Tab-separated table of C-alpha atoms in Angstrom:
chain	number	residue	atom	x	y	z
A	175	UNK	CA	89.130	-1.746	-125.809
A	176	UNK	CA	92.827	-2.328	-125.241
A	177	UNK	CA	93.489	-3.911	-121.862
A	178	UNK	CA	96.134	-2.221	-119.733
A	179	UNK	CA	98.529	-3.664	-117.201
A	180	UNK	CA	100.253	-1.520	-114.606
A	181	UNK	CA	101.924	-2.255	-111.271
A	182	UNK	CA	99.594	-2.510	-108.319
A	183	UNK	CA	101.773	-0.331	-106.114
A	184	UNK	CA	104.984	1.678	-105.999
A	185	UNK	CA	106.904	3.386	-103.220
A	186	UNK	CA	109.118	6.438	-103.489
A	187	UNK	CA	110.670	9.225	-101.455
A	188	UNK	CA	110.202	12.938	-101.689
A	189	UNK	CA	112.308	14.589	-104.345
A	190	UNK	CA	112.717	11.484	-106.468
A	191	UNK	CA	111.499	10.995	-110.009
A	192	UNK	CA	108.828	8.323	-110.329
A	193	UNK	CA	108.141	6.396	-113.502
A	194	UNK	CA	104.993	4.283	-113.798
A	195	UNK	CA	104.825	2.022	-116.814
A	196	UNK	CA	101.655	0.782	-118.419
A	197	UNK	CA	101.478	-2.070	-120.923
A	198	UNK	CA	98.821	-2.027	-123.630
A	199	UNK	CA	99.774	-4.591	-126.236
A	200	UNK	CA	96.479	-4.439	-128.098
A	201	UNK	CA	96.306	-0.695	-128.554
A	202	UNK	CA	94.360	0.323	-131.645
A	203	UNK	CA	95.414	2.843	-134.255
A	204	UNK	CA	92.969	5.489	-133.093
A	205	UNK	CA	93.528	4.986	-129.358
A	206	UNK	CA	94.977	7.664	-127.114
A	207	UNK	CA	96.821	7.010	-123.857
A	208	UNK	CA	95.543	8.952	-120.893
A	209	UNK	CA	96.593	9.087	-117.256
A	210	UNK	CA	94.497	10.110	-114.273
A	211	UNK	CA	95.311	10.683	-110.612
A	212	UNK	CA	92.899	9.915	-107.793
A	213	UNK	CA	93.050	10.802	-104.114
A	214	UNK	CA	90.912	8.890	-101.591
A	215	UNK	CA	87.202	9.675	-101.815
A	216	UNK	CA	87.749	12.146	-104.655
A	217	UNK	CA	87.044	11.870	-108.346
A	218	UNK	CA	89.952	11.132	-110.683
A	219	UNK	CA	91.819	14.097	-112.086
A	220	UNK	CA	93.115	14.201	-115.645
A	221	UNK	CA	96.925	14.418	-115.712
A	222	UNK	CA	98.160	13.953	-119.241
A	223	UNK	CA	97.298	12.428	-122.574
A	224	UNK	CA	99.298	11.434	-125.620
A	225	UNK	CA	99.228	9.526	-128.856
A	226	UNK	CA	102.895	8.964	-129.631
A	227	UNK	CA	106.428	10.090	-128.695
A	228	UNK	CA	106.643	12.418	-125.720
A	229	UNK	CA	104.174	14.791	-124.132
A	230	UNK	CA	105.009	17.130	-121.275
A	231	UNK	CA	102.923	19.493	-119.199
A	232	UNK	CA	103.403	21.307	-115.912
A	233	UNK	CA	102.624	18.183	-113.921
A	234	UNK	CA	104.138	15.203	-115.722
A	235	UNK	CA	105.675	13.733	-118.836
A	236	UNK	CA	104.353	10.871	-120.884
A	237	UNK	CA	106.724	8.731	-122.918
A	238	UNK	CA	105.329	6.530	-125.674
A	239	UNK	CA	107.630	4.326	-127.758
A	240	UNK	CA	107.182	3.939	-131.481
A	241	UNK	CA	105.226	0.673	-131.231
A	242	UNK	CA	102.841	2.267	-128.664
A	243	UNK	CA	102.498	-1.034	-126.806
A	244	UNK	CA	103.500	0.613	-123.563
A	245	UNK	CA	103.749	4.050	-122.027
A	246	UNK	CA	105.489	5.592	-119.049
A	247	UNK	CA	104.161	8.331	-116.836
A	248	UNK	CA	107.019	10.306	-115.323
A	249	UNK	CA	106.486	12.453	-112.225
A	250	UNK	CA	109.486	14.700	-111.535
A	251	UNK	CA	110.544	15.312	-107.939
A	252	UNK	CA	107.512	13.849	-106.192
A	253	UNK	CA	106.232	15.143	-102.879
A	254	UNK	CA	104.010	13.653	-100.181
A	255	UNK	CA	100.996	15.173	-101.924
A	256	UNK	CA	101.627	12.975	-104.961
A	257	UNK	CA	100.572	9.932	-102.935
A	258	UNK	CA	97.569	8.722	-104.914
A	259	UNK	CA	96.301	6.082	-107.306
A	260	UNK	CA	97.348	6.557	-110.934
A	261	UNK	CA	95.296	5.100	-113.750
A	262	UNK	CA	96.399	4.391	-117.283
A	263	UNK	CA	93.637	4.338	-119.873
A	264	UNK	CA	93.786	3.425	-123.507
A	265	UNK	CA	91.027	4.131	-125.955
A	266	UNK	CA	89.175	6.877	-127.712
A	267	UNK	CA	89.099	9.615	-125.114
A	268	UNK	CA	86.339	11.813	-123.910
A	269	UNK	CA	82.887	10.816	-122.884
A	270	UNK	CA	81.639	9.421	-126.139
A	271	UNK	CA	83.003	5.963	-125.602
A	272	UNK	CA	83.269	3.143	-123.154
A	273	UNK	CA	86.250	4.028	-121.012
A	274	UNK	CA	87.679	1.479	-118.599
A	275	UNK	CA	89.860	2.620	-115.709
A	276	UNK	CA	91.124	-0.617	-114.222
A	277	UNK	CA	92.537	-0.778	-110.702
A	278	UNK	CA	95.464	1.606	-111.149
A	279	UNK	CA	98.835	1.959	-109.393
A	280	UNK	CA	98.942	3.057	-105.769
A	281	UNK	CA	101.905	5.403	-105.392
A	282	UNK	CA	103.110	6.053	-101.872
A	283	UNK	CA	105.594	8.857	-101.306
A	284	UNK	CA	107.466	9.028	-98.019
A	285	UNK	CA	109.832	11.504	-96.431
B	72	UNK	CA	84.133	27.873	-111.396
B	73	UNK	CA	84.013	25.064	-113.947
B	74	UNK	CA	82.777	21.963	-112.236
B	75	UNK	CA	80.684	18.849	-112.159
B	76	UNK	CA	78.228	18.861	-109.278
B	77	UNK	CA	76.696	15.726	-107.847
B	78	UNK	CA	73.980	15.472	-105.238
B	79	UNK	CA	73.669	14.129	-102.704
B	80	UNK	CA	77.204	13.469	-101.438
B	81	UNK	CA	75.989	10.770	-99.080
B	82	UNK	CA	72.831	8.687	-99.184
B	83	UNK	CA	71.572	5.765	-97.149
B	84	UNK	CA	68.442	4.103	-98.460
B	85	UNK	CA	66.507	0.876	-98.218
B	86	UNK	CA	66.195	-1.886	-100.745
B	87	UNK	CA	63.622	-1.190	-103.428
B	88	UNK	CA	63.122	2.506	-102.791
B	89	UNK	CA	63.649	4.407	-106.018
B	90	UNK	CA	66.288	7.090	-105.943
B	91	UNK	CA	67.953	9.581	-108.237
B	92	UNK	CA	71.471	10.948	-108.047
B	93	UNK	CA	71.758	14.227	-109.876
B	94	UNK	CA	74.705	15.421	-111.917
B	95	UNK	CA	75.142	18.828	-113.459
B	96	UNK	CA	78.030	20.438	-115.328
B	97	UNK	CA	78.499	24.099	-116.157
B	98	UNK	CA	81.093	23.722	-118.909
B	99	UNK	CA	78.751	23.097	-121.836
B	100	UNK	CA	80.362	19.701	-122.317
B	101	UNK	CA	78.961	17.338	-124.921
B	102	UNK	CA	79.880	14.120	-123.170
B	103	UNK	CA	78.875	12.864	-119.747
B	104	UNK	CA	79.343	9.581	-117.971
B	105	UNK	CA	78.617	7.723	-114.753
B	106	UNK	CA	81.047	5.451	-112.924
B	107	UNK	CA	80.912	3.359	-109.802
B	108	UNK	CA	83.960	2.563	-107.728
B	109	UNK	CA	84.289	-0.475	-105.509
B	110	UNK	CA	87.298	-1.720	-103.531
B	111	UNK	CA	89.498	-3.949	-105.658
B	112	UNK	CA	87.453	-3.338	-108.800
B	113	UNK	CA	88.530	0.157	-109.742
B	114	UNK	CA	86.216	2.484	-111.626
B	115	UNK	CA	83.618	0.886	-113.844
B	116	UNK	CA	81.533	2.770	-116.345
B	117	UNK	CA	77.759	2.504	-115.926
B	118	UNK	CA	76.375	4.683	-118.716
B	119	UNK	CA	77.628	7.432	-120.943
B	120	UNK	CA	76.057	10.100	-123.096
B	121	UNK	CA	77.391	11.732	-126.220
B	122	UNK	CA	74.787	14.486	-126.395
B	123	UNK	CA	71.210	15.339	-125.489
B	124	UNK	CA	68.971	12.294	-125.866
B	125	UNK	CA	71.953	10.097	-126.820
B	126	UNK	CA	73.003	7.556	-124.203
B	127	UNK	CA	74.631	4.145	-124.223
B	128	UNK	CA	75.531	1.381	-121.810
B	129	UNK	CA	78.913	1.115	-120.201
B	130	UNK	CA	80.347	-1.988	-118.594
B	131	UNK	CA	77.902	-2.354	-115.692
B	132	UNK	CA	74.508	-0.875	-116.683
B	133	UNK	CA	72.261	-3.450	-115.001
B	134	UNK	CA	69.977	-1.916	-112.386
B	135	UNK	CA	70.541	1.667	-113.526
B	136	UNK	CA	68.858	4.146	-115.825
B	137	UNK	CA	69.970	7.524	-117.099
B	138	UNK	CA	68.481	10.366	-119.048
B	139	UNK	CA	69.938	13.325	-120.912
B	140	UNK	CA	67.121	15.768	-121.576
B	141	UNK	CA	69.362	18.799	-121.195
B	142	UNK	CA	72.997	19.200	-122.022
B	143	UNK	CA	74.045	20.151	-118.501
B	144	UNK	CA	72.233	17.389	-116.562
B	145	UNK	CA	72.736	13.637	-116.495
B	146	UNK	CA	70.856	12.023	-113.594
B	147	UNK	CA	71.445	8.436	-112.527
B	148	UNK	CA	68.289	6.570	-111.567
B	149	UNK	CA	68.067	3.430	-109.479
B	150	UNK	CA	64.515	2.164	-109.888
B	151	UNK	CA	64.812	-0.576	-107.277
B	152	UNK	CA	68.118	-0.318	-105.436
B	153	UNK	CA	69.705	-3.447	-104.016
B	154	UNK	CA	72.563	-3.859	-101.516
B	155	UNK	CA	74.993	-4.768	-104.313
B	156	UNK	CA	74.595	-1.216	-105.596
B	157	UNK	CA	76.212	0.115	-102.457
B	158	UNK	CA	79.163	1.976	-103.902
B	159	UNK	CA	80.894	5.275	-104.557
B	160	UNK	CA	79.484	6.895	-107.668
B	161	UNK	CA	81.137	9.485	-109.869
B	162	UNK	CA	79.735	11.609	-112.639
B	163	UNK	CA	82.085	13.038	-115.248
B	164	UNK	CA	81.934	15.261	-118.291
B	165	UNK	CA	84.174	15.915	-121.254
B	166	UNK	CA	84.298	18.570	-123.920
B	167	UNK	CA	85.105	16.270	-126.825
B	168	UNK	CA	86.664	12.963	-127.797
B	169	UNK	CA	90.203	14.236	-127.357
B	170	UNK	CA	89.727	15.854	-123.943
B	171	UNK	CA	89.983	14.291	-120.547
B	172	UNK	CA	87.125	13.877	-118.134
B	173	UNK	CA	86.274	16.304	-115.348
B	174	UNK	CA	84.882	14.358	-112.418
B	175	UNK	CA	82.438	15.297	-109.709
B	176	UNK	CA	83.171	14.850	-106.019
B	177	UNK	CA	81.295	11.595	-105.759
B	178	UNK	CA	78.166	10.201	-104.129
B	179	UNK	CA	78.555	7.529	-101.495
B	180	UNK	CA	75.451	5.344	-101.625
B	181	UNK	CA	74.546	2.701	-99.080
B	182	UNK	CA	71.593	0.398	-99.718
B	183	UNK	CA	70.440	-1.573	-96.697
């Protein structure tokens, strides 16, 4: 599985756009890039998934350059409730595979 | 409501006493998985299942067993729990290879 590297922590203020970048130099051809959000003592929640270029949903955008060796999760206009740990995963998605979460990025949003 | 249900939410047990943590999903998902979460180590996969009677080891399977006799259930069995299995456990399910996981609310296990 491709190993991922993401910042341990980030700080932001309400109303700002937050971009969290994940490096995955060894991504394989059939790997997807998936991001999850986790609040304390809760299970992770699926945010967004992509294979290449840009994906957008009601929560976030995911930017993937052509070489796919990195990806950026973009959270528009964050609020206090976006304070959480964000995980970047690379690999065949779904339950039928080994899926490694890593330690994630702790995002703290302040007033 | 579509969900993954784990029981119990909290459990304190003694070393060596067999226990089972149940997991059930009502979404008819093919795939299910168990994770443990420990401070500083993130989420680590214990076992996963691709369908009924099909299971495989994740990254940290030692000391655990699973079974998948029905599509909706995926219990985690600790035959002889030890203190190093004290952790927060999550069960998850997924519809297919291209879908994200839906996680349960977690089971906080303490082995003394």
